[in-house]
Amino acid sequence: MKEAVRKENNRAPVKTALFLSQAIIGISDGVIVPFAITTGISLIATSNQMIVQAGLIVLIFGSLFMALGGYFAAKSRQESFAKKSEEEEALWKKFELEKTRNLFKELNLGNDMLNQASEEIEKDSQEWKAYLNKHSQEMEISDPTELPKIALIIAVSYAIGGLIPLIPYFYFTEKNEALKYACILSLTALLFFGYIKSNINKEPVVWGTIRLTMLGAVAAAAAYGVANIFVS
């Protein structure tokens, strides 16, 4: 019982970091996509209410698709790593047995010694498998029951991020005024979350922050440009 509690306590920081990483990804995407869509729609919409409605539709469906995508991506990585662990264990066992047979042939030792050595290799193989499983916890969620939590975290964080560019449209009646503050608020949020995301992923902080902010700005500018074509 104590051993199980100790293992769970050791895994807790790993799971927290993974969940936080997924949340930041969800919020970042949640800011960028509705920000770009509402920026483009603001050019052709006749009222802020239309912009808000379009943004909420994008937010709802985006949260659903992001949750499903995150769930199946995490499940695929989990299955892939499990398969890889089994293959590595089999290759290691095969290599050790072959090396042992060759050595015993050179020393002219009997089958009894070979069988005993095989048992030791099998025992070491179990330790090797335990090491691989422990190592996997550093990179992925190894428990399948955690996958729905990942999907929920991504969905909720995407929804939270998606609300950020919509806030000014609730408070300002003038469309251009709301658009201006939506740009300021969204780009500021991307700077903030880009900084956090870079730290979590151990990326260069300055470049990671600028890259995410530029991505949001380019997406919004592209949406605005496309909408301007239809208006013209």
Short mmCIF file of C-alpha atoms in Angstrom, two decimals:
data_model
loop_
_atom_site.label_atom_id
_atom_site.label_comp_id
_atom_site.label_asym_id
_atom_site.label_seq_id
_atom_site.Cartn_x
_atom_site.Cartn_y
_atom_site.Cartn_z
CA MET A 1 0.00 0.00 0.00
CA LYS A 2 2.77 2.40 0.97
CA GLU A 3 4.68 1.52 -2.20
CA ALA A 4 1.62 2.32 -4.35
CA VAL A 5 1.17 5.65 -2.59
CA ARG A 6 4.87 6.46 -3.06
CA LYS A 7 4.69 5.69 -6.81
CA GLU A 8 1.57 7.81 -7.19
CA ASN A 9 3.26 10.70 -5.37
CA ASN A 10 6.28 10.41 -7.68
CA ARG A 11 4.04 10.48 -10.76
CA ALA A 12 1.99 13.46 -9.53
CA PRO A 13 4.45 16.20 -10.67
CA VAL A 14 4.80 14.47 -14.05
CA LYS A 15 1.04 14.32 -14.56
CA THR A 16 0.64 17.92 -13.41
CA ALA A 17 3.24 19.11 -15.94
CA LEU A 18 1.59 17.12 -18.75
CA PHE A 19 -1.89 18.41 -17.90
CA LEU A 20 -0.57 21.98 -17.67
CA SER A 21 1.12 21.60 -21.06
CA GLN A 22 -2.13 20.38 -22.63
CA ALA A 23 -4.04 23.26 -21.02
CA ILE A 24 -1.62 25.86 -22.41
CA ILE A 25 -1.88 24.33 -25.88
CA GLY A 26 -5.67 24.41 -25.62
CA ILE A 27 -5.76 28.03 -24.48
CA SER A 28 -3.28 29.13 -27.17
CA ASP A 29 -5.30 27.51 -29.96
CA GLY A 30 -8.47 28.81 -28.35
CA VAL A 31 -7.18 32.36 -28.60
CA ILE A 32 -5.78 32.11 -32.14
CA VAL A 33 -8.68 30.48 -34.00
CA PRO A 34 -11.61 32.59 -32.68
CA PHE A 35 -9.39 35.70 -32.84
CA ALA A 36 -8.72 35.12 -36.54
CA ILE A 37 -12.33 34.20 -37.34
CA THR A 38 -13.89 37.15 -35.48
CA THR A 39 -11.35 39.56 -37.01
CA GLY A 40 -12.38 38.47 -40.48
CA ILE A 41 -16.10 38.47 -39.69
CA SER A 42 -15.90 41.94 -38.13
CA LEU A 43 -15.35 43.31 -41.61
CA ILE A 44 -18.60 41.93 -42.99
CA ALA A 45 -20.81 41.67 -39.88
CA THR A 46 -23.44 44.34 -39.32
CA SER A 47 -23.35 44.14 -35.52
CA ASN A 48 -21.23 42.96 -32.62
CA GLN A 49 -23.91 40.39 -31.84
CA MET A 50 -23.21 38.60 -35.13
CA ILE A 51 -19.49 38.57 -34.36
CA VAL A 52 -20.10 37.14 -30.89
CA GLN A 53 -22.42 34.47 -32.25
CA ALA A 54 -19.90 33.43 -34.89
CA GLY A 55 -17.14 33.38 -32.27
CA LEU A 56 -19.20 31.22 -29.91
CA ILE A 57 -19.97 28.73 -32.69
CA VAL A 58 -16.26 28.46 -33.50
CA LEU A 59 -15.51 28.11 -29.79
CA ILE A 60 -18.02 25.29 -29.21
CA PHE A 61 -17.10 23.20 -32.24
CA GLY A 62 -13.41 23.98 -31.80
CA SER A 63 -13.50 22.73 -28.20
CA LEU A 64 -15.18 19.51 -29.31
CA PHE A 65 -12.75 18.82 -32.15
CA MET A 66 -9.71 19.74 -30.05
CA ALA A 67 -10.86 17.41 -27.25
CA LEU A 68 -11.36 14.51 -29.66
CA GLY A 69 -8.06 15.23 -31.40
CA GLY A 70 -6.18 15.43 -28.11
CA TYR A 71 -7.75 12.22 -26.83
CA PHE A 72 -6.93 10.12 -29.90
CA ALA A 73 -3.46 11.66 -30.29
CA ALA A 74 -2.59 10.80 -26.67
CA LYS A 75 -4.07 7.31 -27.08
CA SER A 76 -2.07 6.73 -30.26
CA ARG A 77 1.19 7.84 -28.59
CA GLN A 78 0.42 5.63 -25.60
CA GLU A 79 -0.18 2.54 -27.77
CA SER A 80 2.87 3.31 -29.88
CA PHE A 81 5.13 3.56 -26.83
CA ALA A 82 3.73 0.33 -25.35
CA LYS A 83 4.46 -1.50 -28.61
CA LYS A 84 7.93 0.01 -28.77
CA SER A 85 8.64 -1.10 -25.18
CA GLU A 86 7.68 -4.69 -25.99
CA GLU A 87 9.85 -4.71 -29.12
CA GLU A 88 12.84 -3.27 -27.26
CA GLU A 89 12.41 -5.84 -24.49
CA ALA A 90 12.26 -8.73 -27.03
CA LEU A 91 15.34 -7.46 -28.89
CA TRP A 92 17.27 -7.06 -25.66
CA LYS A 93 16.33 -10.59 -24.53
CA LYS A 94 17.26 -12.08 -27.91
CA PHE A 95 20.61 -10.30 -27.90
CA GLU A 96 21.49 -11.45 -24.38
CA LEU A 97 20.50 -15.07 -25.05
CA GLU A 98 22.53 -15.19 -28.27
CA LYS A 99 25.54 -13.68 -26.55
CA THR A 100 25.22 -16.17 -23.67
CA ARG A 101 24.94 -19.19 -26.00
CA ASN A 102 28.06 -18.15 -27.90
CA LEU A 103 29.99 -17.68 -24.68
CA PHE A 104 28.90 -21.05 -23.28
CA LYS A 105 29.89 -22.80 -26.52
CA GLU A 106 33.37 -21.30 -26.31
CA LEU A 107 33.69 -22.39 -22.66
CA ASN A 108 32.17 -25.81 -23.45
CA LEU A 109 29.56 -25.53 -20.67
CA GLY A 110 26.46 -27.74 -20.48
CA ASN A 111 22.75 -27.10 -21.01
CA ASP A 112 22.08 -26.83 -17.27
CA MET A 113 24.26 -23.76 -17.03
CA LEU A 114 22.62 -22.35 -20.14
CA ASN A 115 19.12 -22.85 -18.66
CA GLN A 116 20.15 -21.16 -15.45
CA ALA A 117 21.56 -18.24 -17.41
CA SER A 118 18.32 -18.01 -19.40
CA GLU A 119 16.36 -17.68 -16.15
CA GLU A 120 18.62 -14.84 -15.07
CA ILE A 121 18.13 -13.11 -18.42
CA GLU A 122 14.34 -13.47 -18.06
CA LYS A 123 14.58 -11.91 -14.61
CA ASP A 124 16.67 -9.04 -15.97
CA SER A 125 14.15 -8.68 -18.81
CA GLN A 126 11.39 -7.97 -16.31
CA GLU A 127 13.58 -5.30 -14.70
CA TRP A 128 14.25 -3.83 -18.15
CA LYS A 129 10.49 -3.70 -18.86
CA ALA A 130 9.91 -1.98 -15.52
CA TYR A 131 12.54 0.59 -16.45
CA LEU A 132 10.86 1.26 -19.81
CA ASN A 133 7.47 1.71 -18.13
CA LYS A 134 8.96 4.08 -15.59
CA HIS A 135 10.74 5.99 -18.34
CA SER A 136 7.48 6.35 -20.31
CA GLN A 137 5.90 8.23 -17.41
CA GLU A 138 8.39 11.03 -17.97
CA MET A 139 6.99 11.66 -21.47
CA GLU A 140 3.38 10.45 -21.60
CA ILE A 141 0.39 9.57 -19.49
CA SER A 142 0.74 5.79 -19.14
CA ASP A 143 -2.67 5.17 -17.53
CA PRO A 144 -5.51 4.90 -20.11
CA THR A 145 -7.99 6.20 -17.53
CA GLU A 146 -6.20 9.56 -17.67
CA LEU A 147 -7.03 10.09 -21.37
CA PRO A 148 -10.57 11.48 -20.80
CA LYS A 149 -9.03 14.00 -18.37
CA ILE A 150 -6.69 15.17 -21.13
CA ALA A 151 -9.63 15.60 -23.51
CA LEU A 152 -11.60 17.55 -20.89
CA ILE A 153 -8.64 19.79 -20.05
CA ILE A 154 -8.08 20.60 -23.73
CA ALA A 155 -11.79 21.33 -24.30
CA VAL A 156 -12.15 23.60 -21.26
CA SER A 157 -8.86 25.41 -21.87
CA TYR A 158 -9.77 25.96 -25.53
CA ALA A 159 -13.11 27.45 -24.46
CA ILE A 160 -11.40 29.75 -21.96
CA GLY A 161 -8.91 30.90 -24.57
CA GLY A 162 -11.68 31.39 -27.12
CA LEU A 163 -13.54 33.78 -24.86
CA ILE A 164 -10.59 36.19 -24.68
CA PRO A 165 -10.99 37.77 -28.17
CA LEU A 166 -14.78 37.93 -27.67
CA ILE A 167 -14.71 39.97 -24.46
CA PRO A 168 -14.41 43.43 -26.12
CA TYR A 169 -17.44 42.71 -28.31
CA PHE A 170 -19.55 42.34 -25.16
CA TYR A 171 -18.47 45.72 -23.76
CA PHE A 172 -18.13 48.01 -26.78
CA THR A 173 -21.02 48.86 -29.06
CA GLU A 174 -18.83 50.34 -31.79
CA LYS A 175 -17.47 47.51 -33.94
CA ASN A 176 -14.07 49.02 -34.81
CA GLU A 177 -13.46 49.95 -31.19
CA ALA A 178 -14.20 46.39 -30.11
CA LEU A 179 -11.92 45.04 -32.85
CA LYS A 180 -9.04 47.23 -31.68
CA TYR A 181 -9.29 46.04 -28.09
CA ALA A 182 -9.81 42.44 -29.22
CA CYS A 183 -6.48 42.63 -31.07
CA ILE A 184 -4.70 44.15 -28.07
CA LEU A 185 -6.19 41.65 -25.62
CA SER A 186 -5.59 38.60 -27.84
CA LEU A 187 -1.99 39.46 -28.72
CA THR A 188 -1.21 40.23 -25.08
CA ALA A 189 -2.69 36.87 -24.08
CA LEU A 190 -0.60 35.09 -26.73
CA LEU A 191 2.54 36.79 -25.44
CA PHE A 192 1.74 35.60 -21.93
CA PHE A 193 0.81 32.03 -22.86
CA GLY A 194 3.66 31.82 -25.36
CA TYR A 195 6.06 32.60 -22.53
CA ILE A 196 4.53 29.92 -20.28
CA LYS A 197 4.39 27.36 -23.10
CA SER A 198 8.07 27.93 -23.96
CA ASN A 199 9.07 27.40 -20.34
CA ILE A 200 7.04 24.20 -20.02
CA ASN A 201 8.40 22.76 -23.28
CA LYS A 202 11.94 23.95 -22.45
CA GLU A 203 12.11 25.96 -25.68
CA PRO A 204 13.96 29.27 -26.20
CA VAL A 205 11.65 31.62 -24.31
CA VAL A 206 12.00 34.74 -26.48
CA TRP A 207 11.58 32.91 -29.79
CA GLY A 208 8.75 30.72 -28.48
CA THR A 209 6.85 33.75 -27.18
CA ILE A 210 7.31 35.76 -30.36
CA ARG A 211 6.48 32.78 -32.58
CA LEU A 212 3.10 32.13 -30.95
CA THR A 213 2.20 35.83 -30.99
CA MET A 214 3.21 36.15 -34.64
CA LEU A 215 1.13 33.09 -35.48
CA GLY A 216 -1.96 34.74 -33.99
CA ALA A 217 -1.25 38.05 -35.72
CA VAL A 218 -0.67 36.42 -39.12
CA ALA A 219 -3.83 34.27 -38.79
CA ALA A 220 -5.93 37.33 -37.93
CA ALA A 221 -4.39 39.39 -40.74
CA ALA A 222 -5.00 36.56 -43.24
CA ALA A 223 -8.66 36.24 -42.17
CA TYR A 224 -9.09 39.99 -42.43
CA GLY A 225 -7.51 40.00 -45.90
CA VAL A 226 -9.76 37.20 -47.15
CA ALA A 227 -12.86 38.94 -45.79
CA ASN A 228 -11.75 42.18 -47.44
CA ILE A 229 -11.70 40.42 -50.83
CA PHE A 230 -15.36 39.46 -50.47
CA VAL A 231 -16.33 42.96 -49.28
CA SER A 232 -14.58 44.56 -52.23
#
